[in-house]
Tab-separated table of C-alpha atoms in Angstrom:
chain	number	residue	atom	x	y	z
A	19	MET	CA	94.889	-369.608	19.069
A	20	ILE	CA	91.545	-371.408	18.744
A	21	HIS	CA	88.552	-369.871	20.472
A	22	SER	CA	84.891	-370.896	20.578
A	23	ARG	CA	82.062	-368.584	19.635
A	24	ILE	CA	78.261	-368.763	19.677
A	25	THR	CA	76.911	-368.596	16.125
A	26	GLY	CA	73.237	-369.396	16.690
A	27	THR	CA	70.671	-369.779	19.481
A	28	GLY	CA	67.296	-371.476	19.716
A	29	SER	CA	64.632	-372.366	22.270
A	30	TYR	CA	61.300	-374.098	22.620
A	31	LEU	CA	58.457	-373.981	25.136
A	32	PRO	CA	55.754	-376.679	24.930
A	33	GLY	CA	52.053	-375.942	24.972
A	34	ALA	CA	50.260	-372.812	26.100
A	35	PRO	CA	51.431	-370.773	29.096
A	36	VAL	CA	49.826	-371.837	32.381
A	37	GLY	CA	49.058	-368.942	34.723
A	38	ASN	CA	49.217	-369.140	38.494
A	39	ALA	CA	45.440	-369.031	38.965
A	40	VAL	CA	44.891	-371.881	36.502
A	41	LEU	CA	47.664	-373.959	38.066
A	42	ILE	CA	46.220	-373.491	41.551
A	43	SER	CA	42.672	-374.380	40.532
A	44	THR	CA	43.505	-377.382	38.343
A	45	ARG	CA	46.072	-378.924	40.685
A	46	GLY	CA	44.407	-378.085	43.989
A	47	ILE	CA	47.453	-376.225	45.321
A	48	ASP	CA	47.133	-374.342	48.604
A	49	SER	CA	48.516	-371.034	47.344
A	50	SER	CA	47.608	-367.777	45.623
A	51	ASP	CA	48.795	-365.730	42.667
A	52	ASP	CA	50.020	-362.983	45.012
A	53	TRP	CA	51.989	-365.463	47.149
A	54	ILE	CA	53.723	-367.006	44.121
A	55	VAL	CA	54.561	-363.684	42.469
A	56	GLU	CA	55.824	-362.100	45.680
A	57	ARG	CA	58.174	-364.969	46.535
A	58	SER	CA	59.368	-365.983	43.079
A	59	GLY	CA	58.305	-363.486	40.432
A	60	ILE	CA	56.688	-366.326	38.453
A	61	ARG	CA	53.371	-365.710	36.673
A	62	PHE	CA	53.380	-368.379	33.952
A	63	ARG	CA	55.113	-371.631	32.997
A	64	HIS	CA	54.771	-374.276	30.259
A	65	PHE	CA	54.139	-378.016	30.656
A	66	ALA	CA	54.939	-380.728	28.128
A	67	PRO	CA	51.942	-382.892	27.175
A	68	ALA	CA	51.921	-386.641	27.695
A	69	GLY	CA	54.060	-388.529	25.218
A	70	ILE	CA	56.528	-385.678	24.741
A	71	ALA	CA	60.075	-386.265	26.019
A	72	ALA	CA	63.026	-384.001	26.774
A	73	SER	CA	64.596	-384.986	23.448
A	74	ASP	CA	61.510	-383.689	21.618
A	75	LEU	CA	61.868	-380.275	23.240
A	76	ALA	CA	65.605	-380.317	22.539
A	77	LEU	CA	64.964	-381.165	18.890
A	78	GLN	CA	62.880	-378.035	18.353
A	79	ALA	CA	65.417	-375.798	20.105
A	80	CYS	CA	68.341	-377.291	18.170
A	81	GLN	CA	66.636	-376.940	14.799
A	82	ARG	CA	66.120	-373.242	15.498
A	83	ALA	CA	69.709	-372.801	16.680
A	84	LEU	CA	71.084	-374.554	13.589
A	85	GLU	CA	68.935	-372.412	11.330
A	86	ALA	CA	70.180	-369.260	13.069
A	87	ALA	CA	73.797	-370.429	12.655
A	88	GLY	CA	73.299	-371.398	9.012
A	89	ARG	CA	74.447	-374.950	9.726
A	90	GLN	CA	73.130	-378.354	8.643
A	91	PRO	CA	72.799	-381.147	11.238
A	92	ASN	CA	75.661	-383.243	9.820
A	93	GLU	CA	78.042	-380.304	10.197
A	94	VAL	CA	77.751	-380.788	13.971
A	95	ASP	CA	80.658	-382.815	15.372
A	96	LEU	CA	79.758	-382.737	19.101
A	97	ILE	CA	76.536	-382.768	21.143
A	98	VAL	CA	76.548	-381.977	24.867
A	99	LEU	CA	73.095	-382.037	26.451
A	100	ALA	CA	72.279	-381.008	30.021
A	101	THR	CA	69.223	-382.534	31.666
A	102	SER	CA	67.980	-383.919	34.958
A	103	THR	CA	64.870	-385.361	33.319
A	104	PRO	CA	66.253	-387.649	30.585
A	105	ASP	CA	64.080	-389.695	28.262
A	106	PHE	CA	65.463	-392.921	29.772
A	107	ILE	CA	68.064	-394.084	32.271
A	108	PHE	CA	70.010	-394.940	29.124
A	109	PRO	CA	70.701	-394.420	26.274
A	110	SER	CA	71.561	-390.769	26.795
A	111	THR	CA	69.086	-388.150	25.681
A	112	ALA	CA	71.901	-386.656	23.577
A	113	THR	CA	72.101	-389.774	21.421
A	114	ILE	CA	68.320	-389.827	20.993
A	115	LEU	CA	68.490	-386.178	19.948
A	116	GLN	CA	71.311	-387.022	17.530
A	117	ASP	CA	69.067	-389.570	15.816
A	118	LYS	CA	66.057	-387.239	15.702
A	119	LEU	CA	68.212	-384.541	14.087
A	120	GLY	CA	69.355	-387.053	11.457
A	121	ILE	CA	73.029	-386.709	12.365
A	122	THR	CA	74.794	-389.770	10.947
A	123	ASN	CA	78.438	-388.681	11.054
A	124	GLY	CA	79.261	-390.610	14.235
A	125	CYS	CA	80.002	-387.509	16.319
A	126	PRO	CA	80.208	-387.909	20.118
A	127	ALA	CA	76.971	-387.163	21.975
A	128	PHE	CA	76.524	-387.301	25.734
A	129	ASP	CA	74.517	-385.941	28.662
A	130	VAL	CA	75.752	-383.952	31.639
A	131	GLN	CA	73.803	-383.796	34.890
A	132	ALA	CA	74.317	-380.793	37.146
A	133	VAL	CA	70.634	-379.869	37.561
A	134	CYS	CA	70.105	-376.106	37.164
A	135	SER	CA	73.833	-375.526	36.541
A	136	GLY	CA	73.794	-378.155	33.819
A	137	PHE	CA	73.884	-375.795	30.867
A	138	LEU	CA	76.956	-374.005	32.255
A	139	TYR	CA	78.651	-377.375	32.715
A	140	ALA	CA	77.722	-378.342	29.140
A	141	LEU	CA	78.923	-375.027	27.706
A	142	ALA	CA	82.256	-375.152	29.536
A	143	THR	CA	82.761	-378.760	28.389
A	144	ALA	CA	82.034	-377.987	24.737
A	145	ASP	CA	84.261	-374.901	24.895
A	146	LYS	CA	87.196	-377.038	26.027
A	147	PHE	CA	86.605	-379.594	23.250
A	148	ILE	CA	86.681	-376.839	20.654
A	149	ARG	CA	89.652	-374.984	22.133
A	150	SER	CA	91.608	-378.252	22.122
A	151	GLY	CA	91.265	-378.378	18.352
A	152	SER	CA	89.546	-381.769	18.335
A	153	HIS	CA	86.097	-380.434	17.341
A	154	ARG	CA	84.777	-377.420	15.441
A	155	CYS	CA	80.970	-377.270	15.677
A	156	ALA	CA	79.026	-378.227	18.808
A	157	LEU	CA	75.398	-378.264	19.837
A	158	VAL	CA	75.077	-377.283	23.505
A	159	VAL	CA	71.620	-377.999	24.876
A	160	GLY	CA	69.554	-377.742	28.042
A	161	ALA	CA	66.213	-379.599	28.078
A	162	GLU	CA	63.907	-380.363	30.985
A	163	ILE	CA	60.459	-381.740	31.810
A	164	PHE	CA	60.337	-380.989	35.532
A	165	SER	CA	56.533	-381.150	35.633
A	166	ARG	CA	56.826	-384.945	35.886
A	167	ILE	CA	58.829	-384.891	39.115
A	168	LEU	CA	56.699	-382.373	41.025
A	169	ASP	CA	54.498	-383.112	44.034
A	170	TRP	CA	51.488	-380.881	43.348
A	171	GLN	CA	50.623	-380.766	47.045
A	172	ASP	CA	54.019	-379.248	47.894
A	173	ARG	CA	53.426	-375.573	47.197
A	174	GLY	CA	57.061	-374.742	47.953
A	175	THR	CA	58.215	-376.503	44.771
A	176	SER	CA	55.231	-377.250	42.520
A	177	VAL	CA	54.573	-373.618	41.605
A	178	LEU	CA	58.197	-372.861	40.711
A	179	PHE	CA	59.110	-375.146	37.813
A	180	GLY	CA	58.266	-375.418	34.142
A	181	ASP	CA	59.323	-377.342	31.039
A	182	GLY	CA	61.369	-376.178	28.065
A	183	ALA	CA	64.588	-376.381	26.087
A	184	GLY	CA	67.296	-374.041	24.888
A	185	ALA	CA	70.257	-374.624	22.613
A	186	LEU	CA	73.160	-372.898	20.961
A	187	VAL	CA	75.669	-373.668	18.225
A	188	LEU	CA	79.256	-373.208	19.394
A	189	GLU	CA	81.933	-373.033	16.704
A	190	ALA	CA	85.685	-372.686	16.447
A	191	SER	CA	86.796	-369.125	15.762
A	192	ASP	CA	89.895	-366.952	15.674
A	193	ARG	CA	87.999	-364.365	17.778
A	194	PRO	CA	87.234	-364.841	21.489
A	195	GLY	CA	83.617	-365.696	22.199
A	196	ILE	CA	83.616	-367.736	25.391
A	197	ARG	CA	85.968	-365.479	27.364
A	198	ALA	CA	86.082	-367.433	30.644
A	199	THR	CA	84.230	-370.214	32.464
A	200	ALA	CA	84.187	-371.518	36.035
A	201	LEU	CA	82.515	-374.606	37.519
A	202	HIS	CA	82.152	-375.685	41.141
A	203	ALA	CA	80.379	-378.267	43.300
A	204	ASP	CA	80.000	-379.031	47.002
A	205	GLY	CA	78.252	-382.314	47.801
A	206	ARG	CA	77.917	-381.422	51.480
A	207	HIS	CA	74.793	-379.447	50.531
A	208	ARG	CA	73.140	-382.154	48.437
A	209	ASP	CA	70.158	-382.606	50.780
A	210	ILE	CA	68.742	-379.061	50.533
A	211	LEU	CA	67.587	-379.610	46.944
A	212	ALA	CA	67.154	-383.150	45.675
A	213	VAL	CA	65.041	-385.864	44.100
A	214	ALA	CA	66.098	-388.719	46.322
A	215	GLY	CA	64.215	-391.548	44.617
A	216	HIS	CA	65.487	-394.115	42.133
A	217	VAL	CA	64.500	-397.414	40.550
A	218	CYS	CA	65.748	-400.720	41.954
A	219	GLY	CA	64.623	-404.172	40.833
A	220	GLY	CA	61.923	-402.598	38.695
A	221	GLN	CA	60.371	-400.745	41.634
A	222	PRO	CA	60.598	-397.070	42.680
A	223	VAL	CA	62.625	-396.612	45.863
A	224	GLY	CA	62.606	-393.435	47.918
A	225	ASP	CA	60.965	-390.080	47.151
A	226	PRO	CA	60.445	-389.457	43.395
A	227	PHE	CA	59.650	-385.746	43.758
A	228	VAL	CA	61.661	-382.532	43.967
A	229	ARG	CA	62.219	-381.502	47.598
A	230	MET	CA	63.778	-378.193	48.565
A	231	ASP	CA	64.736	-376.240	51.662
A	232	GLY	CA	63.861	-372.853	50.178
A	233	PRO	CA	65.582	-370.528	52.691
A	234	ALA	CA	68.790	-372.598	52.655
A	235	VAL	CA	68.860	-372.680	48.852
A	236	PHE	CA	68.278	-368.923	48.656
A	237	LYS	CA	71.116	-368.118	51.055
A	238	PHE	CA	73.550	-370.494	49.341
A	239	ALA	CA	72.611	-369.396	45.812
A	240	VAL	CA	73.078	-365.671	46.432
A	241	LYS	CA	76.511	-366.260	47.958
A	242	VAL	CA	77.981	-368.574	45.316
A	243	LEU	CA	76.460	-366.815	42.306
A	244	ALA	CA	78.110	-363.549	43.312
A	245	GLU	CA	81.411	-365.329	43.935
A	246	VAL	CA	81.486	-367.239	40.641
A	247	ALA	CA	80.463	-364.121	38.729
A	248	GLU	CA	83.396	-362.203	40.179
A	249	GLU	CA	85.657	-365.175	39.398
A	250	VAL	CA	84.886	-365.287	35.667
A	251	ILE	CA	84.889	-361.511	35.303
A	252	ALA	CA	88.379	-361.399	36.792
A	253	ALA	CA	89.512	-364.363	34.661
A	254	ALA	CA	88.428	-362.456	31.550
A	255	GLY	CA	90.381	-359.373	32.679
A	256	MET	CA	87.228	-357.294	33.043
A	257	THR	CA	85.214	-355.496	35.710
A	258	PRO	CA	81.453	-355.746	36.430
A	259	ALA	CA	81.010	-352.238	35.034
A	260	GLN	CA	82.150	-353.495	31.617
A	261	LEU	CA	79.332	-356.072	31.393
A	262	ASP	CA	76.520	-355.329	28.989
A	263	TRP	CA	74.205	-358.028	30.333
A	264	LEU	CA	73.654	-360.475	33.187
A	265	ILE	CA	71.759	-363.582	32.045
A	266	PRO	CA	71.267	-365.678	35.197
A	267	HIS	CA	69.542	-368.969	35.840
A	268	GLN	CA	65.854	-368.083	36.003
A	269	ALA	CA	64.942	-369.597	39.361
A	270	ASN	CA	63.668	-366.780	41.521
A	271	ILE	CA	63.495	-363.040	40.878
A	272	ARG	CA	64.775	-362.265	44.374
A	273	ILE	CA	67.931	-364.359	43.856
A	274	MET	CA	68.534	-362.641	40.530
A	275	GLN	CA	68.051	-359.176	42.001
A	276	ALA	CA	70.322	-359.962	44.945
A	277	THR	CA	73.072	-361.197	42.613
A	278	ALA	CA	72.839	-358.093	40.426
A	279	LYS	CA	72.984	-355.894	43.512
A	280	LYS	CA	76.131	-357.630	44.778
A	281	LEU	CA	77.757	-356.973	41.391
A	282	ARG	CA	76.509	-353.357	41.437
A	283	LEU	CA	74.690	-353.914	38.155
A	284	PRO	CA	71.535	-351.900	37.407
A	285	ALA	CA	68.320	-353.884	37.124
A	286	GLU	CA	67.962	-353.045	33.433
A	287	LYS	CA	71.139	-355.038	32.673
A	288	CYS	CA	69.578	-358.264	33.987
A	289	ILE	CA	67.649	-360.433	31.501
A	290	VAL	CA	64.489	-361.724	33.188
A	291	THR	CA	62.207	-364.420	31.784
A	292	VAL	CA	61.299	-366.241	35.007
A	293	ASP	CA	57.941	-364.448	35.105
A	294	ARG	CA	56.885	-366.202	31.866
A	295	HIS	CA	58.840	-369.482	31.972
A	296	GLY	CA	59.232	-370.393	35.638
A	297	ASN	CA	62.350	-372.336	36.596
A	298	THR	CA	63.204	-374.597	33.658
A	299	SER	CA	66.400	-375.841	35.336
A	300	ALA	CA	69.155	-376.572	32.777
A	301	ALA	CA	67.055	-374.986	30.021
A	302	SER	CA	66.620	-371.611	31.701
A	303	VAL	CA	69.892	-369.890	30.734
A	304	PRO	CA	69.781	-370.800	27.006
A	305	LEU	CA	66.060	-369.971	26.911
A	306	ALA	CA	66.731	-366.516	28.339
A	307	LEU	CA	69.720	-366.004	26.032
A	308	ASP	CA	67.753	-366.972	22.932
A	309	GLU	CA	64.830	-364.729	23.814
A	310	ALA	CA	67.175	-361.799	24.465
A	311	VAL	CA	69.003	-362.334	21.158
A	312	ARG	CA	65.888	-362.834	19.030
A	313	SER	CA	64.163	-359.786	20.521
A	314	GLY	CA	67.161	-357.649	19.571
A	315	LYS	CA	67.833	-356.704	23.166
A	316	VAL	CA	71.239	-358.424	23.211
A	317	GLY	CA	73.337	-357.841	20.129
A	318	ALA	CA	76.558	-358.867	18.414
A	319	GLY	CA	79.720	-357.652	20.098
A	320	GLU	CA	78.100	-357.267	23.511
A	321	THR	CA	79.312	-359.086	26.617
A	322	ALA	CA	77.088	-361.193	28.852
A	323	LEU	CA	77.597	-363.114	32.069
A	324	LEU	CA	75.739	-366.449	32.172
A	325	GLU	CA	75.443	-368.196	35.544
A	326	GLY	CA	73.514	-370.875	37.371
A	327	VAL	CA	73.258	-372.824	40.611
A	328	GLY	CA	71.572	-376.181	41.193
A	329	GLY	CA	71.224	-379.256	43.336
A	330	GLY	CA	74.370	-381.105	44.192
A	331	PHE	CA	75.189	-378.386	45.030
A	332	THR	CA	76.655	-377.244	41.732
A	333	TRP	CA	77.258	-373.788	40.329
A	334	GLY	CA	79.006	-372.174	37.405
A	335	ALA	CA	79.364	-369.167	35.147
A	336	ALA	CA	80.572	-368.167	31.698
A	337	LEU	CA	81.527	-364.743	30.398
A	338	ILE	CA	80.813	-364.447	26.685
A	339	THR	CA	81.112	-361.967	23.847
A	340	LEU	CA	78.367	-362.415	21.271
């Protein structure tokens, strides 16, 4: 039986970290460091400078993941990239990344868009390609530049997001790596977190900024993240007590703590980077995974539950053995 297994991880954060006090003073936001930390756990985030695109962040993360896996770019035969902030309407950011990596073997490359769940959607998709036997070495990427779709006068959203990218190399293996995945969506809740603007006839139409009903998102996220976690744990024939790590979407420390509590997992089993990265949407899970692996905190042979929830509403999870 063919399985897929993670053989390398990488991540990239642009520029210097921006602290809450600096963000508030430079952007004129009606908030405070205490208010932001208390409600989100966020202390710092990174912003991409002008002229830098999502594909540029993805390039750095992918190069590090390939190096960790001991693979050359042209050994990659599939690229699946999750983003809600693509370089262009088209071509896909994945194809731009393919060119920047110097991959000339004609492998398929495409974007997926599930907002903050995007990386889980990309990982599950690549896993199925590999398990089918059609492909053997995939780059799975999450890359975002959310700073360009933030209304700096909306303190409920502008203080929460940051920019970054994370990537992993997923390869065919005779040993289980991706043990189980689950994906879900419910469009009835699309209005509680959305960027409702678009371009028509060369002109912007609608609201081009992130808008969120914070309490509604919190309530929905805690419920579905606990449910999808239990779903993939059961699908893998395991129990929460057998997990070594929970690596959740880094959106809000209170959502993460509530999810861990529902699973009866101790706080020390939850990987937390939201305090330093903010919410990097589709990049947050691979960023957290890469940091945990490179620091030596998460090691080979250990099991981890990856999960995320985002606008749409979409949500998903993957149970992995490293």
